[in-house]
Tab-separated table of C-alpha atoms in Angstrom:
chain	number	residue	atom	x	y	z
A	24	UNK	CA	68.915	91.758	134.062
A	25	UNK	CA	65.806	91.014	131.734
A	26	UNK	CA	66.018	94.313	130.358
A	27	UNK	CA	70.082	94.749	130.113
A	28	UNK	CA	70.536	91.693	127.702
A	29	UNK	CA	68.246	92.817	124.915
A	30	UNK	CA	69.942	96.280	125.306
A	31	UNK	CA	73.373	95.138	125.635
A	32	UNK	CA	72.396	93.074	121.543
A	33	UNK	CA	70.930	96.602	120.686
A	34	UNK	CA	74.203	98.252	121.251
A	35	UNK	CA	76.055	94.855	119.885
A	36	UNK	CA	73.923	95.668	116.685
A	37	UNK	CA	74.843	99.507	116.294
A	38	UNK	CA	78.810	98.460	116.584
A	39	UNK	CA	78.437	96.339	114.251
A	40	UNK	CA	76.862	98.315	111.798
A	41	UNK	CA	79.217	101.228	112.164
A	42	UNK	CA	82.097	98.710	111.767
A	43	UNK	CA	80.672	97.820	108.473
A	44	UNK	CA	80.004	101.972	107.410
A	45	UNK	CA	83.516	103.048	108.591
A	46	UNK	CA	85.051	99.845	106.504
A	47	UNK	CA	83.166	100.970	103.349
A	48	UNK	CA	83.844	104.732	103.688
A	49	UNK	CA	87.422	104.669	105.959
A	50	UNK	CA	88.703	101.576	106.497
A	51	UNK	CA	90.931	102.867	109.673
A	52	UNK	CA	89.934	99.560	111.864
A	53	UNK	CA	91.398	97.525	108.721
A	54	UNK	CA	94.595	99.397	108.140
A	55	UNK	CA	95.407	99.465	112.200
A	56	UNK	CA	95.064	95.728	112.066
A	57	UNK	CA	96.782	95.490	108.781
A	58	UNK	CA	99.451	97.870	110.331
A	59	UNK	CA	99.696	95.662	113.605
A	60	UNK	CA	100.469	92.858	111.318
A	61	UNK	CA	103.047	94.250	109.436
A	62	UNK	CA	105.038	95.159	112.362
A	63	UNK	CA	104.405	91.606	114.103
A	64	UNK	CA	105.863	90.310	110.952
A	65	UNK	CA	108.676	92.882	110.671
A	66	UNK	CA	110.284	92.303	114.086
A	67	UNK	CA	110.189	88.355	113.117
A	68	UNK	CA	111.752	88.745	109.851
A	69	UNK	CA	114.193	91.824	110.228
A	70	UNK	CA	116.185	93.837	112.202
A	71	UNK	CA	115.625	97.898	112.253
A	72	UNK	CA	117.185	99.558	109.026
A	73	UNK	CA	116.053	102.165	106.543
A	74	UNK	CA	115.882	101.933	102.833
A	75	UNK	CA	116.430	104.627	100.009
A	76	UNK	CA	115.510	104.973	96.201
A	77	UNK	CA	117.047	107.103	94.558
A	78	UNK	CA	114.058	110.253	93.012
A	79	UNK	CA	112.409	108.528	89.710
A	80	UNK	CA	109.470	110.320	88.719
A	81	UNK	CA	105.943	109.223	90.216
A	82	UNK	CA	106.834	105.469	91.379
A	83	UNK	CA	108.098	106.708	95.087
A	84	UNK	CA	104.621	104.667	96.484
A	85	UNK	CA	105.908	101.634	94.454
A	86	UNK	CA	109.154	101.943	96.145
A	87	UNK	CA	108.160	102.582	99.185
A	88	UNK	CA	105.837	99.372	98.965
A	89	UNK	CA	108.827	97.463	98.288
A	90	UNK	CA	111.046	98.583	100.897
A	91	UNK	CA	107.752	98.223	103.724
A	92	UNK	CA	106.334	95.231	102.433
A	93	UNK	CA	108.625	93.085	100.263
A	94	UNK	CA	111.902	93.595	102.219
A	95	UNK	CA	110.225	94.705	105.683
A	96	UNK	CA	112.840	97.823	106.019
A	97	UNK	CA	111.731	101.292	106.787
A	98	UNK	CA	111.263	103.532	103.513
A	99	UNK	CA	113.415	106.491	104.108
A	100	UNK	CA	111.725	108.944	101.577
A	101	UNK	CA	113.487	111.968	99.751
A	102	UNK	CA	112.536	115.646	100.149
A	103	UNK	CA	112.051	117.682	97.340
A	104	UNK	CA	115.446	117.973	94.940
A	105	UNK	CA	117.743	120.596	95.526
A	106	UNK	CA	120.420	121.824	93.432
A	107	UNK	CA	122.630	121.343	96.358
A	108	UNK	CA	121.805	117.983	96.075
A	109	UNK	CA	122.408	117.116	92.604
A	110	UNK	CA	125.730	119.754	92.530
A	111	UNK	CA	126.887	116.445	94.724
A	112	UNK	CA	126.206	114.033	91.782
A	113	UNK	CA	128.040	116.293	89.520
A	114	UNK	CA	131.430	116.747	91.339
A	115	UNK	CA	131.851	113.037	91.741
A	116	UNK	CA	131.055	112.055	88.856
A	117	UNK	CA	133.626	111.670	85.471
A	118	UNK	CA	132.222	114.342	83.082
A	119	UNK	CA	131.898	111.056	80.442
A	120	UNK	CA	128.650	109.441	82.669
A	121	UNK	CA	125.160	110.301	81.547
A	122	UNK	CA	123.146	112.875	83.839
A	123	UNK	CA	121.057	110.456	85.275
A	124	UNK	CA	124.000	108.370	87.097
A	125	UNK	CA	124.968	112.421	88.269
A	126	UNK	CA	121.048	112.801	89.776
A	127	UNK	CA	121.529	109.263	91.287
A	128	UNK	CA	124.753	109.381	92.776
A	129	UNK	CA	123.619	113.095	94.244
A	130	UNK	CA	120.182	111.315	95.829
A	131	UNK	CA	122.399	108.538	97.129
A	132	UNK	CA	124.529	110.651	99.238
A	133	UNK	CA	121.886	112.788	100.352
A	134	UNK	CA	119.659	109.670	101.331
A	135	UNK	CA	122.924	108.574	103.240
A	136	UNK	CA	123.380	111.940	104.903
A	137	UNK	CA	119.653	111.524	105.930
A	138	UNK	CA	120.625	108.003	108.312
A	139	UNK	CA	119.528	105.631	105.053
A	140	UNK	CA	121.791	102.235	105.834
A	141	UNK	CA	120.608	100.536	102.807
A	142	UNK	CA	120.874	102.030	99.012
A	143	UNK	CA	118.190	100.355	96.456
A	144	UNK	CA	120.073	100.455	92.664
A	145	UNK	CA	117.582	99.235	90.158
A	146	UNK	CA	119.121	101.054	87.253
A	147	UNK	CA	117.784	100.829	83.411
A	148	UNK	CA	117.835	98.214	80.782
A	149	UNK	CA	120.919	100.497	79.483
A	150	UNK	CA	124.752	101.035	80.886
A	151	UNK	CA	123.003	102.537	83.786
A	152	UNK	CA	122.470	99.343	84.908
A	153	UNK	CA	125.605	98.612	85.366
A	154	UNK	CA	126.374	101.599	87.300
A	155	UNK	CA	125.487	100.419	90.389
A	156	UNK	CA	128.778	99.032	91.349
A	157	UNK	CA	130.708	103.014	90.208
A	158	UNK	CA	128.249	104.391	92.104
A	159	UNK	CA	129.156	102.269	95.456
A	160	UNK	CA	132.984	102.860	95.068
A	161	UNK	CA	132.302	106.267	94.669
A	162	UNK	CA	130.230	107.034	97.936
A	163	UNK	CA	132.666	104.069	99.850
A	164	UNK	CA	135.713	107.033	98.584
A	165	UNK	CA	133.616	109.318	100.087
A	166	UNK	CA	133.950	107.948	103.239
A	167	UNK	CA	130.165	106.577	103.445
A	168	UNK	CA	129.140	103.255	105.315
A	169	UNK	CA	126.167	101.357	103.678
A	170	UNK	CA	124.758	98.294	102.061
A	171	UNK	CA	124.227	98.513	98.058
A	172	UNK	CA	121.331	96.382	96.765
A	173	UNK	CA	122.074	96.236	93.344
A	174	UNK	CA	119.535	94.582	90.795
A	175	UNK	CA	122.290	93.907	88.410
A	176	UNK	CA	123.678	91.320	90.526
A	177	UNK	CA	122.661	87.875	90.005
A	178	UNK	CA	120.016	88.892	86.607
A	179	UNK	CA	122.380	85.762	85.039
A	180	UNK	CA	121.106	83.731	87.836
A	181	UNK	CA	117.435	83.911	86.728
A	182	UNK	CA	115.006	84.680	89.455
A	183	UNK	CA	115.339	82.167	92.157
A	184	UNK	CA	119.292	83.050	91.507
A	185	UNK	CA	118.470	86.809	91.660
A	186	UNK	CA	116.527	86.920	94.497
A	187	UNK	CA	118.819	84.572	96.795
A	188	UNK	CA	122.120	87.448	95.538
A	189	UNK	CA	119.926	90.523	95.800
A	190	UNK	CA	116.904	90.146	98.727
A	191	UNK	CA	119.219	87.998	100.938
A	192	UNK	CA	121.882	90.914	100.749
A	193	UNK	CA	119.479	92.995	102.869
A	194	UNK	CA	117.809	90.016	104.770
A	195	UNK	CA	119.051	86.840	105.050
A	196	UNK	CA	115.881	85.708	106.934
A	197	UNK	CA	113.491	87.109	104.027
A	198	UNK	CA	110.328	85.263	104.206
A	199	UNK	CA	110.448	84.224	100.821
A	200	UNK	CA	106.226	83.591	99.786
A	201	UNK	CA	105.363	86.086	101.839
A	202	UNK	CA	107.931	88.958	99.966
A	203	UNK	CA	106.271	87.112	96.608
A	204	UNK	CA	102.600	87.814	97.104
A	205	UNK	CA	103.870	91.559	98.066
A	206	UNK	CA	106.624	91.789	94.631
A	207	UNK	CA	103.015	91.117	92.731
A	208	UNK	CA	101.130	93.919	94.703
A	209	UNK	CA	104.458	95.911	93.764
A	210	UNK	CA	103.685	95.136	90.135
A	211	UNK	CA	100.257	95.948	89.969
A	212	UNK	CA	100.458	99.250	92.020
A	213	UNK	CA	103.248	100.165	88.924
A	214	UNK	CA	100.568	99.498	86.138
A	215	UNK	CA	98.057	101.592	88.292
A	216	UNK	CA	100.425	104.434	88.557
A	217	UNK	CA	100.969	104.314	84.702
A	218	UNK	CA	97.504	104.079	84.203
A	219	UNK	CA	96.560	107.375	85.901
A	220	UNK	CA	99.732	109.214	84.810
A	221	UNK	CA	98.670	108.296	80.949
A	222	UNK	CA	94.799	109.844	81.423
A	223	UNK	CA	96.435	112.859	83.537
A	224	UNK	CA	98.621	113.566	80.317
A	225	UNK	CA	95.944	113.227	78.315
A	226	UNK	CA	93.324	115.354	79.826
A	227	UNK	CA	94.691	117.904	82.431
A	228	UNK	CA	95.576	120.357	80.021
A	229	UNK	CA	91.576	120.671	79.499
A	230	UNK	CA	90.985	121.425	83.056
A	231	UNK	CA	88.577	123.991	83.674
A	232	UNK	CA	89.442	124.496	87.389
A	233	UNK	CA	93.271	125.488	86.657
A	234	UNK	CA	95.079	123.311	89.151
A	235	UNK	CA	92.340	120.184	89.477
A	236	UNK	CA	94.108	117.663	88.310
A	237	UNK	CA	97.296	118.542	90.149
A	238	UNK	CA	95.482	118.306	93.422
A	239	UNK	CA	93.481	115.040	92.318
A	240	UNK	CA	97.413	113.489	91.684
A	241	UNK	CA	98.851	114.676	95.029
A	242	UNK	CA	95.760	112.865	96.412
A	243	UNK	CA	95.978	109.793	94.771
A	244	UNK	CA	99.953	109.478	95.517
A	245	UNK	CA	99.148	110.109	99.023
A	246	UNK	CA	96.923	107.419	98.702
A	247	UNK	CA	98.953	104.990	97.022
A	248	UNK	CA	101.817	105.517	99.929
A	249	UNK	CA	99.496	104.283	102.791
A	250	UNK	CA	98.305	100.719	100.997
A	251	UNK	CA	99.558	97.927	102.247
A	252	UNK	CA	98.571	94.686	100.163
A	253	UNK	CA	97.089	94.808	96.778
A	254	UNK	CA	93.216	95.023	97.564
A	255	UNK	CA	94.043	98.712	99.301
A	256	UNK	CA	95.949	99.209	95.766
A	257	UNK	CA	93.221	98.475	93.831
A	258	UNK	CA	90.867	100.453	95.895
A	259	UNK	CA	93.121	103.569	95.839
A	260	UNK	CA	93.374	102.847	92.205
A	261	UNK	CA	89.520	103.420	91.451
A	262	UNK	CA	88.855	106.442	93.968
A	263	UNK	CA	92.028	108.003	92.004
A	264	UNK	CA	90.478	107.361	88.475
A	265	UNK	CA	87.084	108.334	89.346
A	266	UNK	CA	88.338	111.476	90.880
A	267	UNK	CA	89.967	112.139	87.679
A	268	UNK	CA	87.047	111.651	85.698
A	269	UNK	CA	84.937	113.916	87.958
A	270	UNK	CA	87.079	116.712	86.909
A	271	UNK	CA	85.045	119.200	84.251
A	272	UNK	CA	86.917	119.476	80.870
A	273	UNK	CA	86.620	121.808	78.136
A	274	UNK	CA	88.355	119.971	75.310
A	275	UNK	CA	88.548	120.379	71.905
A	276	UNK	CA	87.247	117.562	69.180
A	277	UNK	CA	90.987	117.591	68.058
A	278	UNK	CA	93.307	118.768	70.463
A	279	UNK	CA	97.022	119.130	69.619
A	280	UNK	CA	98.623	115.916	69.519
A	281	UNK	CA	102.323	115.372	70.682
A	282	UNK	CA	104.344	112.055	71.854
A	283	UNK	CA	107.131	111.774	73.762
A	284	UNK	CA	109.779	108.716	73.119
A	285	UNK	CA	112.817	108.628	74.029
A	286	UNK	CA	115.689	107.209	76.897
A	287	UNK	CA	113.702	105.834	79.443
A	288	UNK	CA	115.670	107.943	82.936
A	289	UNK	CA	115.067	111.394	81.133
A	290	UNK	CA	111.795	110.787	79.168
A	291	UNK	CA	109.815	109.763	82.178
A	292	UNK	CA	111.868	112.427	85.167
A	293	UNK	CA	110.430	115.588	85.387
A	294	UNK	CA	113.435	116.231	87.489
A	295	UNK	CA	115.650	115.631	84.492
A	296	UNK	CA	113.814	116.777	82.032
A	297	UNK	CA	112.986	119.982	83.302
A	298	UNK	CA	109.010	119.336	83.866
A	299	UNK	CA	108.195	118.466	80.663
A	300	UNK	CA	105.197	116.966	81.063
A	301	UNK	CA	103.588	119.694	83.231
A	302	UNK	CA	105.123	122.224	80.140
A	303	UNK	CA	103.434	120.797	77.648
A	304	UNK	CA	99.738	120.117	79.517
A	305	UNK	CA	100.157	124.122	80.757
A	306	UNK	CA	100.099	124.780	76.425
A	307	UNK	CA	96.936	122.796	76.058
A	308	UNK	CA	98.533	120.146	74.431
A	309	UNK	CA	97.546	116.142	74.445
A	310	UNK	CA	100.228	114.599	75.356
A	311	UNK	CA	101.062	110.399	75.488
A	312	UNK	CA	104.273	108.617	76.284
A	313	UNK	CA	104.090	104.834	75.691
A	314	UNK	CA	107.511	104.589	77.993
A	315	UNK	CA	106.925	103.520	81.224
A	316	UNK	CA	107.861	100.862	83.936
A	317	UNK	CA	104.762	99.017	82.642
A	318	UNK	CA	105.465	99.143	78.940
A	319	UNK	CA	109.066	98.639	79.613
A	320	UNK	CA	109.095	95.995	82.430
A	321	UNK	CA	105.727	94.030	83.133
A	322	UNK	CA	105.048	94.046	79.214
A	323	UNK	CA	107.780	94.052	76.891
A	324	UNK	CA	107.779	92.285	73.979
A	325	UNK	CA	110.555	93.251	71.981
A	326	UNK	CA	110.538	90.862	69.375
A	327	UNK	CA	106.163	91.952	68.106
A	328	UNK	CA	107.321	95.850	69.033
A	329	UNK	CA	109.981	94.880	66.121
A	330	UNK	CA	107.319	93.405	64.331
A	331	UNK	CA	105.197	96.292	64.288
A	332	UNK	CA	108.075	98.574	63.194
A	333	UNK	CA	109.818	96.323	60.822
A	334	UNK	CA	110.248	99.275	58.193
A	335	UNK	CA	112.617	100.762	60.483
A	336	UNK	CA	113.581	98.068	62.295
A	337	UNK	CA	115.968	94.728	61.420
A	338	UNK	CA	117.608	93.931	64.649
A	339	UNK	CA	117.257	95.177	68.385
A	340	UNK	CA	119.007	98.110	68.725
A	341	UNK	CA	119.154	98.073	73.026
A	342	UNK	CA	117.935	99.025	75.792
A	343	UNK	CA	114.948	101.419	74.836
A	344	UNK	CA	115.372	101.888	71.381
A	345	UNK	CA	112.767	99.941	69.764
A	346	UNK	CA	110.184	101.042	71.914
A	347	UNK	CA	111.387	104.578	70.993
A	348	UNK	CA	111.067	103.486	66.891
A	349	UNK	CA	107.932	101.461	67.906
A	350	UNK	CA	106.051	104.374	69.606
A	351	UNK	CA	107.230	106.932	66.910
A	352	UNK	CA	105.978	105.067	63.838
A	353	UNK	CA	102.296	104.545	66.184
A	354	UNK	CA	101.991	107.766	66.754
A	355	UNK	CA	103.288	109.467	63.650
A	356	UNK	CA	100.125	106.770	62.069
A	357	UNK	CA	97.949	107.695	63.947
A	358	UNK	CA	98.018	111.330	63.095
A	359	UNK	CA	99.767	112.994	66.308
A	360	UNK	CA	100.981	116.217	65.463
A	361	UNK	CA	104.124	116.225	66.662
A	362	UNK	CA	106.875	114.353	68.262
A	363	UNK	CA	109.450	114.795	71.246
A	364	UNK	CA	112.476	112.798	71.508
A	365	UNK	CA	114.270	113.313	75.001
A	366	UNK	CA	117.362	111.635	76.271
A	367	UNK	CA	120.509	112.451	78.327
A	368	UNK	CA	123.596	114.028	76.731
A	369	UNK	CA	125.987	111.066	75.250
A	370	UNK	CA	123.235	108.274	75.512
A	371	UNK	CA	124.527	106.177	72.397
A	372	UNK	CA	121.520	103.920	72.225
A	373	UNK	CA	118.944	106.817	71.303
A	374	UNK	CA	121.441	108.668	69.364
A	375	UNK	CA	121.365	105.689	67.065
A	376	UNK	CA	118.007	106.523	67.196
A	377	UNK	CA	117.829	109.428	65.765
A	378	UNK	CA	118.558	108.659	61.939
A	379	UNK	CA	115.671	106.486	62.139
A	380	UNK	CA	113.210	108.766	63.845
A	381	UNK	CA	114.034	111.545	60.822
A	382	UNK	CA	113.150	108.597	58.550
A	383	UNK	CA	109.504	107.924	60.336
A	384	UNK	CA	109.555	112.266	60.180
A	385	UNK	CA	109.819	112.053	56.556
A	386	UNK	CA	107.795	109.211	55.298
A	387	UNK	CA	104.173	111.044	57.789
A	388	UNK	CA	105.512	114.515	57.781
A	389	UNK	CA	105.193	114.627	61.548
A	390	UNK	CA	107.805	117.488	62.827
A	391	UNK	CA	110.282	115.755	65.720
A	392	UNK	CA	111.754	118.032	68.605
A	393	UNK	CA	114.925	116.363	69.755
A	394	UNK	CA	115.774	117.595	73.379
A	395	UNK	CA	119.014	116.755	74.929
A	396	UNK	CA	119.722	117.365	78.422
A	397	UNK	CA	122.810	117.663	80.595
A	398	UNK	CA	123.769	118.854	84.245
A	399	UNK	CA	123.639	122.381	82.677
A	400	UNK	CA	120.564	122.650	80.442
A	401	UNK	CA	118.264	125.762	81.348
A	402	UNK	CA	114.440	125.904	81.760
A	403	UNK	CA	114.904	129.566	79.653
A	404	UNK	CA	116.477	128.037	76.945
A	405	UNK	CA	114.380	124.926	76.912
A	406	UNK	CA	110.861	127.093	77.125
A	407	UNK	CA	111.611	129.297	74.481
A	408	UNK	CA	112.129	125.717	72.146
A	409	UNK	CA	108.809	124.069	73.182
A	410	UNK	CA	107.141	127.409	72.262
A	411	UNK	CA	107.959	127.450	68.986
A	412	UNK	CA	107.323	124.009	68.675
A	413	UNK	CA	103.714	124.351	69.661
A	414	UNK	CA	103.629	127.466	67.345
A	415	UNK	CA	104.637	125.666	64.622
A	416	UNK	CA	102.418	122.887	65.268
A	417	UNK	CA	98.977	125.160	65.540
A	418	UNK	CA	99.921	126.719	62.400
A	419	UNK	CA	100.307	123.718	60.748
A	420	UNK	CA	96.862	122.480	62.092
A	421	UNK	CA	95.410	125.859	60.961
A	422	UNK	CA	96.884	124.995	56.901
A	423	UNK	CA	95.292	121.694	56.694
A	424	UNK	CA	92.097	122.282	58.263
């Protein structure tokens, strides 16, 4: 018995060491229990039902979050887009909407199809927000059972008001602090997910291992989907940007330069804007996009945006339109070589815009590509444009050099 005791604290020791290793390298032990704690909490707080976003870009861990962790629902994520799937949008849709309520209403009806109960309708800071309720009558026509959690209802409430009309809709029994601490985690997983989408732009078309920074992305979504509070965010934030940092580049002292404004559904989709991004970064090209959910949302400032673009700017022109005049006039300053306005056929807002974009065009002699896309807009077509563009651009970089 002498000899089993000091044994037994030998072997005490060694667990408790590895414990500490596995927590610093793979923190399974933490996530179970993390995981075990969830689901306690769910089956207190709600009854079994599945959640859907419709597709937006790169924020599907975001949403997810918020459906797992804010609302306690099951995330009920979307395969990869089909044309099938958007064909849906389009035939329900009056031919007078923007393509993005088409895309939305064709993900909704899919997501239902897929056993989704709830639909999540955050909209835009434009008419799309205001969509939500179309959208609902259309799928109810449709013959489609479901409950619509639509941010627009209740935003005159403020946000005690707005989250008793919009949480309570899904759960009535929401444990109120607890979805709090989570909505911040939300938030800060957002400005994360900007962050590395902003130094991807920048930098992958420099890769020297053609498809690095792809795989370093798929990796760092994948890692952003299985957080669930706001120190696993933080950590999957700095693997992510180290990762990215790792990654050899052979870039030039002064790369081509081009910045994308524009409406904030079609500017930021690669869905609906036919892969832009991953267009321009295959041409070599430095690319930066001020629009974003964090620029938009978690920092807007309209009034000092106005401020800083005051030469083309009197009054607030909407939803995204002064960040569109705001980011033009920076990066047209700043010496970018080019610009790329993007938006969705008929939105009035940025073709307000326009007129003042060929002013900024004018007074820094920075060339503007205005793309405008619709249900039927072809990558051929749409290729052959950004070609010349970046032709035009590396000639005029060759004149003034």
């Amino acid at each position: 018995m002498s000899m089993s005791k000091p044994q037994a604290l030998i072997e005490q020791v060694r667990s408790s060491v590895a414990v500490e290793l596995e927590r610093r390298h793979a923190p399974t032990l933490l996530a179970d229990r993390k995981a075990a704690k969830a689901a306690k909490h769910k089956a207190k707080h709600h009854k079994y039902t599945k959640a859907a976003f419709f597709r937006y870009c790169y924020y599907d861990p975001a949403f997810k979050f918020f459906c797992e962790q804010v609302l306690d629902v099951d995330y009920l994520p979307l395969p990869e887009a089909t044309r099938a799937a958007s064909e849906v949008g389009v035939q329900n849709s009056s031919d007078y909407v923007c393509t993005p309520f088409k895309h939305i209403l064709g993900d909704f009806a899919e997501a239902l199809d897929l056993g989704a109960d709830i639909l999540i309708q955050f909209g835009g800071p434009c008419r799309l927000g205001y969509y939500g309720e179309l959208q609902e009558s259309i799928l109810r026509d449709m013959g489609y059972e479901f409950i619509m959690m639509n941010f627009a209802r209740g935003i005159e409430l403020g946000y005690i008001g707005w989250a008793k009309e919009v949480l309570k809709t899904v759960n009535p029994n929401i444990d109120v602090p607890h979805g709090v601490v989570k909505l911040k985690a939300v938030a800060k997983m957002i400005e994360h997910l900007d962050s590395l989408r902003d130094f991807y732009l920048a930098n992958a078309g420099f890769e020297m291992e053609r498809g690095a920074f792809d795989a370093a992305w798929v990796s760092a979504m994948d890692a952003m989907r299985t957080c669930l509070d706001e120190r696993d965010i933080n950590e999957a934030y700095r693997e992510a940007m180290a990762a990215f940092r790792a990654i050899p580049l052979d870039k030039p002292a002064d790369p081509i330069r081009i910045g994308i404004v524009g409406e904030m559904f079609t500017a930021i989709d690669e869905r609906s804007n036919l892969g832009l991004d991953h267009k321009l970064v295959a041409m070599g090209v430095e690319v930066h996009r001020m629009l974003n959910f964090t620029n938009r949302y978690l920092r807007y400032n309209e009034p000092n945006l106005r401020v800083g673009a005051k030469d083309y700017l009197t009054y607030d022109m909407g939803p995204t339109s002064t960040l569109t005049v705001a980011a033009a006039k920076k990066y047209a300053a700043g010496g970018f070589d080019g610009l790329i306005h993007a938006k969705s056929a008929g939105c009035t807002p940025e073709i307000d815009c326009i007129p003042v974009l060929q002013k900024v065009s004018e007074d820094y002699s920075v060339p503007v590509l205005y793309l405008t896309y619709d249900s039927q807009t072809s990558d051929t077509g749409l290729d052959t444009r950004l070609e010349a563009f970046y032709d035009m651009l590396s000639m005029k970089k060759e004149k003034s050099k």
